[in-house]
Tab-separated table of C-alpha atoms in Angstrom:
chain	number	residue	atom	x	y	z
I	13	MET	CA	11.404	-70.874	-99.129
I	14	GLN	CA	8.184	-72.163	-100.362
I	15	LEU	CA	6.227	-69.951	-102.777
I	16	GLU	CA	3.218	-68.009	-101.971
I	17	ARG	CA	-0.089	-69.108	-103.201
I	18	ARG	CA	-0.161	-66.589	-106.908
I	19	GLU	CA	3.622	-68.179	-107.504
I	20	PHE	CA	2.017	-71.644	-106.519
I	21	LEU	CA	-0.770	-70.419	-109.291
I	22	GLY	CA	1.759	-69.557	-111.784
I	23	ALA	CA	3.603	-72.200	-111.517
I	24	SER	CA	1.957	-75.046	-111.595
I	25	LEU	CA	-1.505	-74.458	-113.498
I	26	ALA	CA	0.541	-73.092	-116.273
I	27	THR	CA	1.590	-76.940	-117.231
I	28	ALA	CA	-2.017	-77.712	-116.388
I	29	ALA	CA	-2.809	-74.923	-118.734
I	30	GLY	CA	-0.896	-76.029	-121.605
I	31	LEU	CA	-2.106	-79.516	-120.276
I	32	PHE	CA	-5.673	-78.793	-121.330
I	33	ALA	CA	-4.993	-76.669	-124.754
I	34	ALA	CA	-3.224	-79.909	-126.114
I	35	CYS	CA	-5.880	-82.299	-125.567
I	36	ALA	CA	-8.783	-79.828	-126.223
I	37	SER	CA	-9.411	-80.830	-129.144
I	38	ASP	CA	-9.490	-84.311	-128.593
I	39	ARG	CA	-12.402	-84.059	-125.887
I	40	ARG	CA	-14.681	-82.185	-128.312
I	41	ALA	CA	-18.582	-82.959	-128.317
I	42	SER	CA	-18.935	-85.397	-131.495
I	43	ALA	CA	-20.824	-82.505	-132.382
I	44	ALA	CA	-19.977	-79.191	-133.479
I	45	PRO	CA	-21.723	-76.281	-132.294
I	46	ALA	CA	-24.741	-74.839	-134.851
I	47	LYS	CA	-23.000	-71.041	-134.562
I	48	PRO	CA	-19.750	-69.930	-132.944
I	49	LEU	CA	-21.144	-67.704	-129.703
I	50	SER	CA	-18.475	-65.195	-128.080
I	51	ILE	CA	-18.018	-65.739	-124.486
I	52	LEU	CA	-16.911	-63.009	-121.979
I	53	VAL	CA	-15.280	-64.749	-119.157
I	54	PHE	CA	-14.664	-63.687	-115.964
I	55	GLY	CA	-10.984	-64.363	-114.602
I	56	GLY	CA	-10.339	-67.466	-116.662
I	57	THR	CA	-7.001	-67.855	-115.918
I	58	SER	CA	-7.045	-69.580	-112.529
I	59	PHE	CA	-8.552	-73.649	-112.092
I	60	ILE	CA	-11.794	-73.641	-113.886
I	61	GLY	CA	-10.807	-71.078	-116.917
I	62	PRO	CA	-7.576	-73.217	-118.143
I	63	ALA	CA	-9.990	-76.286	-118.215
I	64	MET	CA	-12.811	-74.708	-120.194
I	65	VAL	CA	-11.333	-71.605	-122.395
I	66	PRO	CA	-9.372	-74.027	-124.358
I	67	TYR	CA	-12.376	-76.485	-124.980
I	68	ALA	CA	-13.981	-72.982	-125.846
I	69	THR	CA	-12.012	-72.405	-128.744
I	70	ALA	CA	-11.257	-75.381	-129.981
I	71	ARG	CA	-15.266	-75.313	-130.759
I	72	GLY	CA	-15.015	-72.573	-132.793
I	73	HIS	CA	-16.422	-69.602	-129.821
I	74	GLU	CA	-15.073	-65.924	-129.829
I	75	VAL	CA	-13.926	-65.660	-126.091
I	76	THR	CA	-13.097	-62.978	-124.135
I	77	LEU	CA	-11.662	-62.584	-120.797
I	78	PHE	CA	-12.433	-60.179	-117.925
I	79	ASN	CA	-9.597	-59.923	-115.007
I	80	ARG	CA	-7.121	-57.924	-113.010
I	81	GLY	CA	-4.594	-59.586	-115.125
I	82	LYS	CA	-2.801	-60.761	-111.535
I	83	THR	CA	-2.990	-64.653	-112.473
I	84	ARG	CA	-0.688	-65.635	-115.071
I	85	PRO	CA	-1.305	-62.900	-117.662
I	86	GLU	CA	0.343	-64.562	-119.979
I	87	LEU	CA	-1.921	-67.203	-120.044
I	88	PHE	CA	-3.903	-67.072	-123.639
I	89	PRO	CA	-1.804	-64.543	-125.190
I	90	GLU	CA	-3.943	-64.952	-128.234
I	91	LEU	CA	-7.116	-63.841	-126.970
I	92	GLU	CA	-8.904	-60.429	-125.933
I	93	LYS	CA	-8.520	-59.306	-122.660
I	94	LEU	CA	-10.162	-56.760	-120.339
I	95	ARG	CA	-8.561	-55.013	-117.394
I	96	GLY	CA	-10.520	-54.136	-114.560
I	97	ASP	CA	-12.218	-55.437	-111.222
I	98	ARG	CA	-14.831	-56.923	-109.840
I	99	ASP	CA	-15.503	-54.344	-107.236
I	100	PRO	CA	-16.930	-51.210	-109.276
I	101	LYS	CA	-15.750	-49.234	-106.438
I	102	LYS	CA	-12.404	-50.123	-107.630
I	103	GLY	CA	-9.494	-48.399	-110.228
I	104	ASP	CA	-11.321	-49.014	-113.398
I	105	GLY	CA	-13.680	-51.251	-112.103
I	106	LEU	CA	-15.737	-52.764	-115.088
I	107	LYS	CA	-15.644	-49.990	-117.622
I	108	ALA	CA	-13.858	-51.804	-119.462
I	109	LEU	CA	-17.087	-53.769	-120.035
I	110	GLU	CA	-19.480	-50.600	-121.005
I	111	GLY	CA	-20.945	-50.694	-124.695
I	112	ARG	CA	-19.745	-54.193	-125.315
I	113	LYS	CA	-22.020	-56.660	-126.648
I	114	PHE	CA	-21.720	-60.889	-125.880
I	115	ASP	CA	-23.354	-63.879	-127.106
I	116	VAL	CA	-23.020	-65.320	-123.033
I	117	VAL	CA	-21.251	-64.431	-119.974
I	118	ILE	CA	-19.712	-67.214	-117.536
I	119	ASP	CA	-19.204	-66.026	-113.995
I	120	ASP	CA	-16.786	-69.018	-111.788
I	121	CYS	CA	-15.364	-66.052	-109.555
I	122	GLY	CA	-18.161	-64.095	-108.347
I	123	TYR	CA	-18.479	-64.304	-104.266
I	124	TYR	CA	-19.876	-60.821	-103.268
I	125	PRO	CA	-23.610	-60.014	-104.012
I	126	ARG	CA	-23.059	-56.322	-104.816
I	127	MET	CA	-19.828	-57.221	-107.478
I	128	VAL	CA	-21.556	-59.492	-109.328
I	129	LYS	CA	-25.686	-57.303	-109.288
I	130	ALA	CA	-22.987	-54.236	-110.428
I	131	SER	CA	-21.658	-56.510	-113.574
I	132	ALA	CA	-25.107	-58.710	-114.436
I	133	GLU	CA	-26.945	-55.538	-114.270
I	134	LEU	CA	-24.203	-53.443	-116.748
I	135	LEU	CA	-24.146	-56.982	-119.093
I	136	ALA	CA	-28.160	-57.735	-119.250
I	137	PRO	CA	-28.780	-55.271	-122.284
I	138	ASN	CA	-25.680	-56.143	-123.673
I	139	ALA	CA	-25.709	-59.947	-123.473
I	140	SER	CA	-28.290	-62.548	-123.902
I	141	HIS	CA	-27.204	-66.303	-121.433
I	142	TYR	CA	-25.479	-65.531	-118.126
I	143	ILE	CA	-23.608	-68.856	-116.809
I	144	TYR	CA	-22.920	-68.499	-113.249
I	145	VAL	CA	-21.434	-70.480	-110.785
I	146	SER	CA	-22.704	-70.612	-107.461
I	147	SER	CA	-21.905	-73.846	-105.314
I	148	ILE	CA	-23.607	-77.141	-103.386
I	149	SER	CA	-23.010	-74.698	-100.618
I	150	ALA	CA	-25.830	-72.384	-101.457
I	151	TYR	CA	-28.023	-75.122	-99.782
I	152	ALA	CA	-29.238	-74.588	-96.122
I	153	ASP	CA	-29.772	-77.942	-94.976
I	154	ASN	CA	-26.782	-81.088	-94.858
I	155	THR	CA	-28.810	-83.106	-92.731
I	156	THR	CA	-30.652	-84.696	-95.741
I	157	GLU	CA	-29.771	-86.891	-98.269
I	158	ASN	CA	-30.677	-86.796	-101.277
I	159	GLN	CA	-31.867	-83.636	-102.043
I	160	ASP	CA	-31.984	-81.772	-105.200
I	161	GLU	CA	-32.161	-78.334	-106.745
I	162	ASP	CA	-35.186	-77.671	-105.265
I	163	ALA	CA	-33.960	-77.652	-101.945
I	164	LYS	CA	-33.654	-74.580	-99.112
I	165	LEU	CA	-31.237	-72.074	-99.594
I	166	ALA	CA	-28.708	-70.142	-96.888
I	167	GLU	CA	-29.569	-67.465	-95.750
I	168	LEU	CA	-27.047	-64.686	-94.184
I	169	ALA	CA	-28.401	-62.146	-90.942
I	170	ASP	CA	-26.918	-59.946	-92.628
I	171	PRO	CA	-27.149	-59.708	-96.101
I	172	THR	CA	-24.720	-56.425	-96.337
I	173	VAL	CA	-21.984	-59.045	-95.849
I	174	GLU	CA	-18.293	-58.847	-97.464
I	175	THR	CA	-16.799	-61.618	-95.472
I	176	MET	CA	-16.024	-65.371	-95.578
I	177	GLY	CA	-16.029	-64.973	-92.227
I	178	ALA	CA	-13.490	-67.272	-90.276
I	179	SER	CA	-14.529	-70.397	-90.589
I	180	PHE	CA	-16.008	-69.923	-94.399
I	181	GLU	CA	-19.987	-70.167	-93.019
I	182	ASN	CA	-20.654	-67.196	-94.869
I	183	TYR	CA	-19.992	-68.877	-98.311
I	184	GLY	CA	-23.035	-70.310	-99.136
I	185	GLY	CA	-25.246	-67.690	-97.767
I	186	LEU	CA	-23.391	-65.023	-100.148
I	187	LYS	CA	-23.110	-67.742	-102.914
I	188	VAL	CA	-26.972	-67.881	-103.247
I	189	LEU	CA	-27.200	-63.672	-103.003
I	190	CYS	CA	-24.788	-63.688	-106.067
I	191	GLU	CA	-27.655	-66.511	-107.846
I	192	ARG	CA	-29.945	-64.206	-106.904
I	193	ALA	CA	-28.654	-61.094	-108.155
I	194	VAL	CA	-27.363	-62.810	-111.496
I	195	GLU	CA	-31.414	-64.904	-111.850
I	196	ALA	CA	-32.751	-59.889	-111.145
I	197	ALA	CA	-30.534	-59.130	-113.812
I	198	PHE	CA	-30.557	-61.858	-116.617
I	199	LYS	CA	-34.610	-63.056	-116.225
I	200	GLY	CA	-35.713	-66.117	-117.804
I	201	ARG	CA	-31.857	-65.863	-119.389
I	202	SER	CA	-29.472	-66.853	-116.936
I	203	THR	CA	-28.175	-70.503	-115.736
I	204	ILE	CA	-26.737	-71.644	-112.033
I	205	VAL	CA	-24.008	-74.252	-111.814
I	206	ARG	CA	-23.872	-75.240	-108.253
I	207	PRO	CA	-20.811	-77.565	-107.971
I	208	GLY	CA	-19.146	-79.854	-105.061
I	209	TYR	CA	-15.944	-79.972	-104.501
I	210	ILE	CA	-14.381	-79.176	-107.903
I	211	VAL	CA	-11.087	-81.729	-108.426
I	212	GLY	CA	-8.489	-82.641	-111.281
I	213	PRO	CA	-5.224	-81.119	-113.045
I	214	GLY	CA	-4.394	-77.450	-111.600
I	215	ASP	CA	-5.935	-77.103	-108.072
I	216	TRP	CA	-4.259	-75.048	-106.017
I	217	THR	CA	-6.644	-76.161	-103.142
I	218	GLY	CA	-4.668	-79.606	-102.330
I	219	ARG	CA	-7.870	-81.207	-100.863
I	220	PHE	CA	-8.670	-83.763	-103.288
I	221	ASN	CA	-4.716	-83.754	-104.429
I	222	TYR	CA	-4.153	-84.778	-100.469
I	223	TRP	CA	-5.401	-88.752	-101.103
I	224	VAL	CA	-3.777	-88.900	-104.718
I	225	VAL	CA	-0.304	-88.108	-103.925
I	226	ARG	CA	-0.549	-90.041	-100.102
I	227	ALA	CA	-1.571	-93.210	-101.898
I	228	GLU	CA	1.892	-92.894	-104.117
I	229	ARG	CA	3.556	-92.220	-100.902
I	230	GLY	CA	3.250	-95.568	-99.737
I	231	GLY	CA	2.973	-96.998	-95.372
I	232	THR	CA	0.017	-97.041	-93.218
I	233	MET	CA	-2.280	-94.438	-94.448
I	234	LEU	CA	-4.649	-93.156	-91.896
I	235	VAL	CA	-8.580	-92.611	-93.821
I	236	PRO	CA	-11.376	-91.514	-92.181
I	237	GLY	CA	-14.626	-93.082	-92.193
I	238	ALA	CA	-15.947	-96.032	-93.677
I	239	PRO	CA	-15.178	-97.160	-97.390
I	240	THR	CA	-19.626	-96.954	-97.805
I	241	ASP	CA	-19.114	-93.141	-97.143
I	242	PRO	CA	-20.983	-91.325	-100.486
I	243	LEU	CA	-18.802	-89.295	-102.204
I	244	GLN	CA	-19.080	-86.800	-104.639
I	245	ILE	CA	-16.498	-84.444	-106.211
I	246	ILE	CA	-16.628	-83.359	-110.683
I	247	ASP	CA	-13.587	-82.578	-112.614
I	248	VAL	CA	-12.555	-79.176	-113.298
I	249	ARG	CA	-12.369	-80.588	-117.160
I	250	ASP	CA	-15.907	-82.088	-117.018
I	251	LEU	CA	-17.405	-78.953	-115.331
I	252	GLY	CA	-15.810	-76.400	-117.842
I	253	GLU	CA	-16.593	-78.578	-120.578
I	254	TRP	CA	-19.776	-78.444	-119.508
I	255	MET	CA	-20.599	-74.611	-119.373
I	256	VAL	CA	-18.891	-74.248	-122.831
I	257	ARG	CA	-22.344	-76.671	-124.212
I	258	LEU	CA	-24.351	-74.620	-121.655
I	259	ALA	CA	-24.138	-71.962	-123.584
I	260	GLU	CA	-24.401	-73.341	-127.317
I	261	GLU	CA	-27.837	-75.093	-126.296
I	262	LYS	CA	-28.405	-71.276	-123.711
I	263	THR	CA	-29.800	-74.368	-121.538
I	264	LEU	CA	-31.281	-72.557	-118.529
I	265	GLY	CA	-31.562	-73.215	-114.841
I	266	ARG	CA	-30.590	-74.937	-111.792
I	267	PHE	CA	-28.554	-77.248	-111.913
I	268	ASN	CA	-25.885	-79.665	-109.024
I	269	ALA	CA	-22.496	-80.175	-110.729
I	270	CYS	CA	-21.666	-83.668	-108.625
I	271	GLY	CA	-20.468	-86.333	-109.265
I	272	LEU	CA	-19.856	-89.073	-110.936
I	273	LYS	CA	-23.148	-90.092	-112.103
I	274	GLU	CA	-23.619	-93.076	-110.005
I	275	ARG	CA	-23.194	-92.914	-106.185
I	276	LEU	CA	-19.481	-92.822	-105.819
I	277	PRO	CA	-17.533	-94.908	-101.925
I	278	TRP	CA	-15.052	-93.408	-100.398
I	279	GLY	CA	-13.794	-96.860	-100.211
I	280	THR	CA	-13.887	-96.471	-104.216
I	281	VAL	CA	-11.533	-93.349	-104.315
I	282	ILE	CA	-9.490	-94.302	-101.296
I	283	ASP	CA	-8.747	-97.841	-103.371
I	284	THR	CA	-8.437	-96.097	-107.020
I	285	CYS	CA	-5.371	-93.658	-105.708
I	286	ALA	CA	-3.849	-96.531	-104.316
I	287	LYS	CA	-4.186	-98.412	-108.099
I	288	VAL	CA	-3.206	-95.429	-109.755
I	289	GLY	CA	-0.534	-94.112	-106.842
I	290	GLY	CA	1.399	-98.416	-107.052
I	291	ALA	CA	2.543	-98.099	-103.646
I	292	LYS	CA	3.243	-102.041	-103.128
I	293	ASP	CA	3.528	-101.733	-99.382
I	294	LEU	CA	0.300	-99.571	-99.152
I	295	LYS	CA	-1.961	-100.601	-96.615
I	296	VAL	CA	-4.976	-98.550	-95.991
I	297	ARG	CA	-6.128	-97.861	-91.470
I	298	TRP	CA	-9.855	-97.030	-91.752
I	299	VAL	CA	-10.445	-94.891	-88.876
I	300	SER	CA	-14.489	-94.930	-87.589
I	301	ILE	CA	-16.303	-91.713	-86.589
I	302	ASP	CA	-16.863	-93.209	-82.970
I	303	ASP	CA	-12.979	-93.635	-82.747
I	304	LEU	CA	-12.114	-90.304	-83.981
I	305	GLU	CA	-14.857	-89.273	-81.908
I	306	LYS	CA	-13.167	-90.476	-78.827
I	307	HIS	CA	-10.040	-88.288	-79.565
I	308	LYS	CA	-11.384	-85.634	-81.276
I	309	ASP	CA	-9.478	-82.981	-78.489
I	310	GLU	CA	-6.384	-84.763	-78.473
I	311	GLU	CA	-4.129	-83.515	-80.135
I	312	PRO	CA	-2.856	-84.140	-83.377
I	313	PHE	CA	-7.038	-85.024	-84.054
I	314	LYS	CA	-7.895	-81.957	-83.288
I	315	SER	CA	-5.758	-79.594	-85.666
I	316	ALA	CA	-5.716	-82.439	-88.401
I	317	ASN	CA	-7.778	-82.028	-92.056
I	318	PHE	CA	-9.096	-84.788	-92.900
I	319	SER	CA	-9.650	-82.970	-97.064
I	320	ILE	CA	-12.731	-83.609	-99.188
I	321	TRP	CA	-14.517	-86.002	-97.205
I	322	ALA	CA	-17.351	-85.797	-94.811
I	323	PRO	CA	-18.352	-88.004	-91.496
I	324	TYR	CA	-21.814	-89.756	-93.251
I	325	VAL	CA	-23.693	-88.482	-90.136
I	326	GLY	CA	-25.904	-85.999	-88.310
I	327	GLU	CA	-25.119	-82.365	-89.833
I	328	SER	CA	-22.944	-83.245	-92.936
I	329	LYS	CA	-24.639	-86.877	-93.641
I	330	GLY	CA	-26.476	-85.891	-96.774
I	331	PHE	CA	-23.419	-83.309	-98.245
I	332	HIS	CA	-21.983	-86.127	-100.402
I	333	THR	CA	-25.641	-87.072	-102.059
I	334	TRP	CA	-27.161	-84.383	-103.813
I	335	LYS	CA	-28.876	-85.558	-106.875
I	336	ASN	CA	-27.513	-84.719	-110.189
I	337	GLN	CA	-30.063	-86.164	-113.165
I	338	ARG	CA	-30.987	-82.762	-113.524
I	339	GLY	CA	-27.043	-81.384	-114.146
I	340	VAL	CA	-27.063	-85.121	-116.490
I	341	LYS	CA	-30.183	-84.845	-118.626
I	342	ALA	CA	-29.120	-81.498	-119.442
I	343	GLY	CA	-25.387	-82.922	-120.703
I	344	LEU	CA	-23.285	-83.072	-117.631
I	345	THR	CA	-21.025	-86.262	-118.596
I	346	PHE	CA	-18.129	-87.556	-115.786
I	347	ARG	CA	-14.874	-89.507	-117.024
I	348	THR	CA	-13.564	-92.249	-114.982
I	349	LEU	CA	-12.456	-91.557	-111.599
I	350	GLU	CA	-9.126	-93.118	-112.521
I	351	ASP	CA	-8.734	-90.697	-115.347
I	352	THR	CA	-9.365	-87.896	-113.131
I	353	VAL	CA	-6.618	-89.344	-110.551
I	354	ARG	CA	-4.253	-90.292	-113.249
I	355	SER	CA	-3.855	-86.570	-114.095
I	356	THR	CA	-3.966	-84.742	-110.870
I	357	LEU	CA	-0.573	-87.123	-110.037
I	358	ALA	CA	1.081	-86.366	-113.770
I	359	TRP	CA	0.074	-82.959	-112.974
I	360	TRP	CA	1.111	-82.810	-109.254
I	361	LYS	CA	4.520	-84.169	-110.227
I	362	THR	CA	4.916	-80.674	-112.212
I	363	VAL	CA	4.848	-78.663	-109.568
I	364	PRO	CA	7.549	-77.514	-107.956
I	365	ASP	CA	9.609	-78.991	-105.221
I	366	ASP	CA	8.606	-76.225	-102.401
I	367	ALA	CA	5.026	-75.930	-103.608
I	368	ARG	CA	4.398	-79.384	-103.077
I	369	GLY	CA	4.018	-79.539	-99.021
I	370	LYS	CA	1.998	-76.489	-98.538
I	371	GLN	CA	-0.796	-76.783	-100.763
I	372	LEU	CA	-2.007	-80.383	-99.541
I	373	ALA	CA	-4.432	-79.700	-97.720
I	374	GLY	CA	-4.166	-83.291	-95.032
I	375	PRO	CA	-2.793	-84.528	-92.119
I	376	THR	CA	1.301	-84.431	-92.411
I	377	ALA	CA	3.417	-87.084	-91.859
I	378	GLU	CA	3.635	-86.188	-88.631
I	379	GLN	CA	0.569	-86.071	-87.692
I	380	GLU	CA	-0.381	-89.258	-89.672
I	381	ALA	CA	2.383	-90.999	-87.463
I	382	GLU	CA	1.010	-90.019	-84.300
I	383	MET	CA	-2.144	-90.833	-85.104
I	384	LEU	CA	-2.010	-94.213	-85.827
I	385	LYS	CA	0.096	-94.652	-83.143
I	386	ARG	CA	-2.383	-93.577	-80.626
I	387	LEU	CA	-5.330	-95.385	-82.624
I	388	GLY	CA	-2.508	-98.620	-81.446
């Protein structure tokens, strides 16, 4: 019997949270913050939170969590936890936050503008700084390479929509509206962080994990595109720790959070996964975009999901090429790719067996074998 998503989170991210907490003191920057901050974190127990919260507390900050208490409520027993709902129309809504004062708010789970607007407006009189985690998907155009934070943003035809859409087509536009709600409530006191794919220990999406785990399995591995295609990722630990430092420095503005510092070739990612996995019989079978196009209407090509990678052509040519210089200048740092791959694999080995297959976002072994057979 496979675990449901919430059960998977509880079983696997608990280990990740323990790892983060155990080494938080080792990851502290050499310079201590000028003064401890009172930090309100929305959520805090899913993916980004367990990478960020131990770092913040290790640096002497007072952290309060606000969430529904549904995802691992036992995590961080030493912290104050306020219960409620992002939707002010549900249950007690945001009542637990009324009258509370904080130095900074870190919001990494705001998806719908009505709800983000409600929390931002409620907290604006009583908090000095609001850090909102948006997404690289907030941009309207992925055809152009090497764009920065001033690129055109996505717009929704219906700004009141509260669904992501069948193909997640509303996600970027909703993030833009959430950004605007924060910036309107916290005029001159907000920070917008736009990550690309967030990866590393505790990643329940399975997108990056697929390649790490698949390389370790060995055999002939089907890889789309070309080794020179660009790829951008950010380790959840780098993202979480940087946001704490943004809070300490009260750094304002809009920042892309895409790594690594220099352009990362897709082939380097695959090579690193192979090195860490250590499978002596691994053979990489690169499949060009042209060959994939020839088979796009055939199964299993039609339904197979090549996660993380995006075709380096047409509408997605610029997807993995966003500039990150502003973030780097504001203190964003990146651990090595090998560290991320090795830590991801180590965490994955702690995931319960009956949760593993369900949480890998890539072709099944059967799909891969059939595609290799068709390609010859």
